[in-house]
Amino acid sequence: LFREARIAFGRAQGHDVVRWRGEVLGFSERISWKGRGTVRLEGETLAFDPHQGTAGGGEGQGSLDGLDQGLSCLLGDIRGVQISLRTLQVTLEGGRLYQFEFVDDSPKCWEDLVCLALTRLYARSGQCISEFKPRIVLESVR
Amino acid sequence: MMRYRVLRRTMRFYFRARIKIRCEGEENIPNEGPFLLVLGHQSHLDSLLLHTFCLRLMFTLTKSSVFRTRFMAWLAARVGAVPTRRFQIDLQAVRVALRLVQRGEGAGLFPEGERSWDGSLQPLRRGTIKLLLKAGVPVIPCGMVGTYGVLPRWGHMNWFKVGLGREPVTIRYGEPIQFGRHDDRAGRERARPEATVRIEAALEAVMAQ
């Protein structure tokens, strides 16, 4: 499997508390946009490469918060995949949430592709995925 | 709740002008006491129509991204939306849902977890089924027939098209399902497969054209 696309890249950093009548109803994640770049799915790796000079292009961020060199993760480190609005959200180990907003590609297509890659990955170890969200749930194939 | 009631009246006026609304099975909604409503999710309109036309004031578990702007966070919380972080197991949302039913309120859940791409029922999330079993209150299946045609997930809606040529939408409530209370985790896990099948069948029935 191979595909790449231009994206705006964001990461969840902290959350806002939603209250009603003084009671905590829940939390809403705060997404900070880190810049533009290219996301690439290749073999067992999902990688993001920032474009030169676009660090913080999304919302005036000064740096990529440690993402200057981009991000690369193994598919096995992905804990959840889903679409939210026009973006693809990927949750990694430790609950870190990354968000890709595609400039000229379909998030649905990417969701299907990443899910397919994950299915193939786990099938090799005799497991199948019964749920991709909120987290990947594995079952052994009998 | 005052804002909720005012907004409900306003929205009712608008939706009656925009969509030909019909409600079926409203006698299945209890006048008082707790209940959980499970809806097949086909469109953004589902929760709007539920909040507007359900006989009881409802709370619904809503994706947290709706609350990202300050205005929406203020408004949504006042019309019964409870934020749910969908990228993780959101225990706070579960706690709030259970607290609401303990207080005797009605809460709406979308067991598919997201809108359908093609109008068909998607697999139900196991976490939602476990919540229904834990709550132990009547579960009412609800289908919104026609919302997929008005505003599908992949499309747009003409919000200003009123008067003649309104699309029909039927809000259909099924008979309450009683699962009983399952307080222990092992019991919920045992009851989950059968509960999933029953809810799927009930949703298919209320969502039928």
Short mmCIF file of C-alpha atoms in Angstrom, two decimals:
data_model
loop_
_atom_site.label_atom_id
_atom_site.label_comp_id
_atom_site.label_asym_id
_atom_site.label_seq_id
_atom_site.Cartn_x
_atom_site.Cartn_y
_atom_site.Cartn_z
CA LEU A 1 0.00 0.00 0.00
CA PHE A 2 1.27 3.42 -0.86
CA ARG A 3 -0.42 6.80 -0.93
CA GLU A 4 0.55 10.34 -0.11
CA ALA A 5 -1.36 13.58 0.18
CA ARG A 6 -0.92 17.21 1.11
CA ILE A 7 -2.35 18.07 4.50
CA ALA A 8 -2.63 20.59 7.29
CA PHE A 9 -1.43 18.90 10.42
CA GLY A 10 -2.82 19.36 13.92
CA ARG A 11 -2.40 17.88 17.33
CA ALA A 12 -4.66 17.80 20.39
CA GLN A 13 -3.10 19.76 23.20
CA GLY A 14 -5.17 20.00 26.32
CA HIS A 15 -8.91 20.31 26.55
CA ASP A 16 -11.65 22.76 27.40
CA VAL A 17 -14.13 21.96 30.12
CA VAL A 18 -17.80 22.18 29.16
CA ARG A 19 -20.01 23.10 32.09
CA TRP A 20 -23.70 23.49 32.53
CA ARG A 21 -25.19 24.87 35.75
CA GLY A 22 -21.83 24.52 37.43
CA GLU A 23 -21.63 20.84 36.61
CA VAL A 24 -18.90 19.40 34.41
CA LEU A 25 -20.67 17.95 31.38
CA GLY A 26 -17.54 16.86 29.60
CA PHE A 27 -14.43 17.90 27.77
CA SER A 28 -13.62 19.12 24.31
CA GLU A 29 -10.14 18.60 22.91
CA ARG A 30 -8.16 21.67 21.87
CA ILE A 31 -6.59 21.19 18.45
CA SER A 32 -3.57 23.29 17.62
CA TRP A 33 -2.57 23.42 13.98
CA LYS A 34 1.10 22.84 13.50
CA GLY A 35 1.67 23.44 9.84
CA ARG A 36 1.36 21.99 6.39
CA GLY A 37 3.10 19.06 4.88
CA THR A 38 2.72 15.67 3.33
CA VAL A 39 1.35 12.53 4.89
CA ARG A 40 2.51 9.23 3.48
CA LEU A 41 1.32 5.70 4.04
CA GLU A 42 3.99 3.29 2.98
CA GLY A 43 4.28 -0.33 4.03
CA GLU A 44 3.85 -0.39 7.78
CA THR A 45 4.59 3.27 8.37
CA LEU A 46 2.46 6.40 8.48
CA ALA A 47 4.70 9.44 8.13
CA PHE A 48 4.25 13.19 8.11
CA ASP A 49 6.85 15.51 6.57
CA PRO A 50 6.42 19.24 7.16
CA HIS A 51 6.93 21.55 4.21
CA GLN A 52 9.82 23.96 4.54
CA GLY A 53 8.80 27.34 5.97
CA THR A 54 5.26 26.34 6.88
CA ALA A 55 5.85 25.59 10.53
CA GLY A 56 2.91 26.95 12.46
CA GLY A 57 1.17 27.96 9.26
CA GLY A 58 -2.20 26.87 10.58
CA GLU A 59 -2.78 29.22 13.46
CA GLY A 60 0.37 31.24 13.87
CA GLN A 61 2.23 28.72 15.98
CA GLY A 62 5.89 29.55 16.41
CA SER A 63 7.27 26.05 16.18
CA LEU A 64 6.25 22.53 15.45
CA ASP A 65 6.60 21.59 19.12
CA GLY A 66 9.16 18.94 18.41
CA LEU A 67 7.69 18.03 15.05
CA ASP A 68 10.25 19.99 13.00
CA GLN A 69 11.60 16.72 11.72
CA GLY A 70 8.11 15.42 11.05
CA LEU A 71 6.45 12.42 12.53
CA SER A 72 6.72 8.79 11.66
CA CYS A 73 4.87 6.00 13.36
CA LEU A 74 4.48 2.32 12.84
CA LEU A 75 0.95 1.16 12.13
CA GLY A 76 1.24 -1.10 15.16
CA ASP A 77 1.44 2.02 17.37
CA ILE A 78 -1.93 3.30 16.15
CA ARG A 79 -4.66 2.87 18.76
CA GLY A 80 -7.63 4.35 16.87
CA VAL A 81 -8.63 5.81 13.50
CA GLN A 82 -11.64 7.91 12.65
CA ILE A 83 -12.99 10.80 10.63
CA SER A 84 -14.02 13.99 12.33
CA LEU A 85 -15.53 16.61 10.07
CA ARG A 86 -13.13 16.84 7.12
CA THR A 87 -10.16 15.46 8.98
CA LEU A 88 -8.67 12.08 9.71
CA GLN A 89 -7.86 11.57 13.38
CA VAL A 90 -5.26 9.07 14.45
CA THR A 91 -4.76 8.17 18.09
CA LEU A 92 -1.36 6.84 19.07
CA GLU A 93 -0.08 5.05 22.13
CA GLY A 94 -0.65 7.15 25.26
CA GLY A 95 -3.79 8.78 23.87
CA ARG A 96 -1.93 11.31 21.70
CA LEU A 97 -4.31 12.56 19.02
CA TYR A 98 -3.08 13.75 15.62
CA GLN A 99 -5.31 15.27 13.02
CA PHE A 100 -4.79 15.48 9.26
CA GLU A 101 -6.86 17.87 7.17
CA PHE A 102 -6.49 16.94 3.52
CA VAL A 103 -5.97 19.69 0.96
CA ASP A 104 -6.86 17.70 -2.14
CA ASP A 105 -7.71 14.18 -1.04
CA SER A 106 -10.59 12.44 0.65
CA PRO A 107 -10.44 11.73 4.40
CA LYS A 108 -12.85 8.82 3.88
CA CYS A 109 -10.49 7.27 1.36
CA TRP A 110 -7.62 7.66 3.83
CA GLU A 111 -9.64 6.22 6.68
CA ASP A 112 -10.47 3.16 4.57
CA LEU A 113 -6.85 2.83 3.50
CA VAL A 114 -5.38 3.06 7.00
CA CYS A 115 -8.02 0.62 8.26
CA LEU A 116 -7.15 -1.79 5.45
CA ALA A 117 -3.44 -1.51 6.24
CA LEU A 118 -4.15 -2.18 9.94
CA THR A 119 -6.39 -5.13 9.09
CA ARG A 120 -3.63 -6.69 6.99
CA LEU A 121 -1.04 -5.99 9.68
CA TYR A 122 -2.98 -7.75 12.42
CA ALA A 123 -4.15 -10.56 10.12
CA ARG A 124 -0.53 -11.65 9.85
CA SER A 125 -0.51 -12.39 13.57
CA GLY A 126 -3.84 -14.22 13.37
CA GLN A 127 -5.96 -11.37 14.72
CA CYS A 128 -8.83 -9.45 13.26
CA ILE A 129 -10.01 -5.97 14.17
CA SER A 130 -13.61 -5.77 15.34
CA GLU A 131 -13.62 -2.00 16.07
CA PHE A 132 -11.39 0.83 14.90
CA LYS A 133 -12.85 3.52 17.14
CA PRO A 134 -12.72 4.81 19.78
CA ARG A 135 -9.88 2.32 20.00
CA ILE A 136 -8.78 -0.69 18.04
CA VAL A 137 -10.28 -3.87 19.45
CA LEU A 138 -8.62 -7.12 18.41
CA GLU A 139 -10.08 -10.58 18.32
CA SER A 140 -8.27 -13.76 17.48
CA VAL A 141 -9.35 -15.54 14.34
CA ARG A 142 -10.57 -19.05 15.12
CA MET B 1 -33.89 24.91 30.37
CA MET B 2 -35.65 28.16 29.52
CA ARG B 3 -33.31 28.75 26.56
CA TYR B 4 -33.83 25.17 25.47
CA ARG B 5 -37.63 25.58 25.43
CA VAL B 6 -37.44 28.90 23.54
CA LEU B 7 -35.05 27.45 20.99
CA ARG B 8 -37.25 24.36 20.64
CA ARG B 9 -40.27 26.50 19.74
CA THR B 10 -38.25 28.49 17.21
CA MET B 11 -36.77 25.38 15.64
CA ARG B 12 -40.17 23.71 15.51
CA PHE B 13 -41.53 26.63 13.53
CA TYR B 14 -38.58 26.51 11.14
CA PHE B 15 -38.53 22.75 10.63
CA ARG B 16 -42.28 22.59 10.00
CA ALA B 17 -41.76 25.14 7.23
CA ARG B 18 -38.73 23.31 5.81
CA ILE B 19 -39.61 19.63 6.24
CA LYS B 20 -42.85 17.66 6.23
CA ILE B 21 -42.54 16.15 9.70
CA ARG B 22 -44.53 13.17 10.90
CA CYS B 23 -44.13 11.53 14.30
CA GLU B 24 -45.08 7.90 14.95
CA GLY B 25 -45.08 5.89 18.16
CA GLU B 26 -44.90 8.90 20.47
CA GLU B 27 -46.92 6.93 23.03
CA ASN B 28 -43.74 4.90 23.62
CA ILE B 29 -42.02 7.90 25.20
CA PRO B 30 -42.78 7.84 28.93
CA ASN B 31 -44.28 11.01 30.40
CA GLU B 32 -41.90 10.80 33.29
CA GLY B 33 -39.01 8.69 34.51
CA PRO B 34 -35.69 7.79 32.96
CA PHE B 35 -35.16 6.27 29.56
CA LEU B 36 -32.46 5.95 26.93
CA LEU B 37 -33.25 6.60 23.31
CA VAL B 38 -31.07 4.89 20.71
CA LEU B 39 -31.07 6.40 17.25
CA GLY B 40 -29.81 5.25 13.90
CA HIS B 41 -27.55 8.08 12.76
CA GLN B 42 -27.98 9.13 9.15
CA SER B 43 -27.66 12.89 9.18
CA HIS B 44 -26.78 15.97 11.25
CA LEU B 45 -30.52 16.61 11.29
CA ASP B 46 -31.18 13.60 13.55
CA SER B 47 -30.16 15.23 16.81
CA LEU B 48 -31.67 18.60 15.84
CA LEU B 49 -35.03 16.98 15.08
CA LEU B 50 -34.89 14.88 18.22
CA HIS B 51 -34.23 17.89 20.43
CA THR B 52 -36.96 19.82 18.65
CA PHE B 53 -39.78 17.30 18.36
CA CYS B 54 -39.34 14.72 21.12
CA LEU B 55 -42.13 15.05 23.68
CA ARG B 56 -39.59 15.14 26.52
CA LEU B 57 -36.62 17.48 26.80
CA MET B 58 -33.65 15.39 25.80
CA PHE B 59 -29.94 15.23 26.40
CA THR B 60 -27.84 13.67 23.67
CA LEU B 61 -24.24 12.54 23.61
CA THR B 62 -22.64 14.75 20.98
CA LYS B 63 -19.18 14.66 19.44
CA SER B 64 -16.81 16.97 21.27
CA SER B 65 -15.70 18.74 18.08
CA VAL B 66 -19.09 20.51 18.07
CA PHE B 67 -17.96 22.32 21.24
CA ARG B 68 -14.70 23.67 19.83
CA THR B 69 -15.84 27.26 19.32
CA ARG B 70 -16.74 29.31 22.36
CA PHE B 71 -20.23 30.12 21.05
CA MET B 72 -21.09 26.49 20.26
CA ALA B 73 -19.73 25.32 23.63
CA TRP B 74 -22.02 27.84 25.31
CA LEU B 75 -25.08 27.08 23.16
CA ALA B 76 -24.81 23.30 22.84
CA ALA B 77 -24.49 22.77 26.59
CA ARG B 78 -27.72 24.74 27.09
CA VAL B 79 -29.77 22.68 24.67
CA GLY B 80 -28.93 19.31 26.16
CA ALA B 81 -25.79 18.30 24.25
CA VAL B 82 -23.22 16.37 26.27
CA PRO B 83 -19.69 16.36 24.78
CA THR B 84 -18.18 12.99 24.00
CA ARG B 85 -14.59 12.53 22.93
CA ARG B 86 -14.79 9.96 20.19
CA PHE B 87 -11.09 9.28 19.85
CA GLN B 88 -10.93 7.63 23.25
CA ILE B 89 -13.20 5.85 25.69
CA ASP B 90 -14.82 8.85 27.32
CA LEU B 91 -15.62 7.86 30.87
CA GLN B 92 -16.88 11.34 31.70
CA ALA B 93 -19.58 11.04 29.03
CA VAL B 94 -20.60 7.65 30.45
CA ARG B 95 -20.75 9.08 33.97
CA VAL B 96 -22.89 12.01 32.84
CA ALA B 97 -25.27 9.73 30.92
CA LEU B 98 -25.72 7.49 33.97
CA ARG B 99 -26.20 10.52 36.21
CA LEU B 100 -28.90 11.85 33.89
CA VAL B 101 -30.92 8.64 33.96
CA GLN B 102 -30.50 8.40 37.73
CA ARG B 103 -32.12 11.83 37.92
CA GLY B 104 -35.04 10.59 35.82
CA GLU B 105 -34.06 12.35 32.59
CA GLY B 106 -34.09 11.00 29.04
CA ALA B 107 -30.83 10.70 27.13
CA GLY B 108 -30.24 10.03 23.44
CA LEU B 109 -27.39 7.88 22.16
CA PHE B 110 -26.15 7.09 18.68
CA PRO B 111 -24.89 3.52 19.07
CA GLU B 112 -23.22 3.52 15.65
CA GLY B 113 -20.93 6.31 16.88
CA GLU B 114 -21.03 8.24 13.61
CA ARG B 115 -23.30 9.08 10.71
CA SER B 116 -23.89 6.49 8.04
CA TRP B 117 -22.32 7.06 4.62
CA ASP B 118 -25.05 5.25 2.69
CA GLY B 119 -28.13 5.39 4.91
CA SER B 120 -27.81 1.83 6.18
CA LEU B 121 -27.35 0.80 9.78
CA GLN B 122 -23.70 0.39 10.74
CA PRO B 123 -22.27 -1.97 13.38
CA LEU B 124 -23.13 -0.87 16.91
CA ARG B 125 -20.36 0.08 19.30
CA ARG B 126 -19.86 -2.33 22.13
CA GLY B 127 -19.26 0.48 24.64
CA THR B 128 -22.71 1.96 24.00
CA ILE B 129 -24.38 -1.42 24.42
CA LYS B 130 -22.59 -1.89 27.72
CA LEU B 131 -23.80 1.54 28.83
CA LEU B 132 -27.40 0.55 28.04
CA LEU B 133 -26.99 -2.62 30.07
CA LYS B 134 -25.41 -0.77 32.97
CA ALA B 135 -28.16 1.87 33.07
CA GLY B 136 -30.97 -0.69 33.32
CA VAL B 137 -33.67 1.73 32.16
CA PRO B 138 -36.09 1.30 29.23
CA VAL B 139 -34.34 1.60 25.87
CA ILE B 140 -36.44 3.16 23.12
CA PRO B 141 -35.31 2.66 19.52
CA CYS B 142 -35.83 5.65 17.26
CA GLY B 143 -35.45 6.06 13.52
CA MET B 144 -35.50 9.22 11.45
CA VAL B 145 -36.75 8.13 8.06
CA GLY B 146 -35.89 10.63 5.34
CA THR B 147 -33.14 12.70 6.97
CA TYR B 148 -30.54 10.90 4.84
CA GLY B 149 -32.30 12.18 1.75
CA VAL B 150 -32.40 15.77 3.04
CA LEU B 151 -28.86 16.03 4.40
CA PRO B 152 -26.61 13.01 3.81
CA ARG B 153 -23.17 12.88 5.38
CA TRP B 154 -21.48 13.58 2.08
CA GLY B 155 -23.86 16.33 0.94
CA HIS B 156 -25.29 19.73 1.71
CA MET B 157 -28.76 20.97 2.53
CA ASN B 158 -30.61 23.97 1.22
CA TRP B 159 -31.64 25.52 4.54
CA PHE B 160 -33.79 28.20 2.87
CA LYS B 161 -35.99 25.91 0.81
CA VAL B 162 -39.36 26.32 2.50
CA GLY B 163 -42.94 25.91 1.40
CA LEU B 164 -43.85 23.62 -1.50
CA GLY B 165 -41.66 20.61 -2.29
CA ARG B 166 -40.72 19.94 1.32
CA GLU B 167 -39.12 16.54 1.83
CA PRO B 168 -40.99 14.16 4.17
CA VAL B 169 -39.29 12.99 7.36
CA THR B 170 -40.84 10.50 9.75
CA ILE B 171 -39.66 10.32 13.35
CA ARG B 172 -40.54 6.84 14.50
CA TYR B 173 -40.26 5.57 18.08
CA GLY B 174 -40.33 1.83 18.73
CA GLU B 175 -41.55 -0.03 21.77
CA PRO B 176 -39.29 0.16 24.83
CA ILE B 177 -36.86 -2.70 25.34
CA GLN B 178 -36.08 -3.81 28.88
CA PHE B 179 -32.69 -5.37 29.47
CA GLY B 180 -32.72 -5.19 33.25
CA ARG B 181 -29.80 -3.93 35.26
CA HIS B 182 -26.37 -5.50 34.81
CA ASP B 183 -24.17 -4.15 37.55
CA ASP B 184 -21.16 -6.38 37.13
CA ARG B 185 -18.81 -6.23 34.21
CA ALA B 186 -18.94 -9.98 33.50
CA GLY B 187 -22.74 -9.88 33.35
CA ARG B 188 -22.68 -7.00 30.88
CA GLU B 189 -20.16 -8.82 28.73
CA ARG B 190 -22.33 -11.95 28.71
CA ALA B 191 -25.49 -10.03 27.85
CA ARG B 192 -23.87 -7.83 25.19
CA PRO B 193 -24.16 -10.05 22.09
CA GLU B 194 -27.88 -10.71 22.57
CA ALA B 195 -28.57 -7.06 23.45
CA THR B 196 -26.73 -5.98 20.28
CA VAL B 197 -28.89 -8.25 18.13
CA ARG B 198 -32.10 -7.00 19.75
CA ILE B 199 -31.18 -3.34 19.31
CA GLU B 200 -30.05 -3.88 15.72
CA ALA B 201 -33.37 -5.57 14.91
CA ALA B 202 -35.35 -2.81 16.64
CA LEU B 203 -33.43 -0.08 14.81
CA GLU B 204 -33.86 -1.82 11.45
CA ALA B 205 -37.61 -1.94 12.12
CA VAL B 206 -37.98 1.76 13.00
CA MET B 207 -35.68 2.87 10.18
CA ALA B 208 -37.58 0.92 7.51
CA GLN B 209 -39.07 3.16 4.83
#
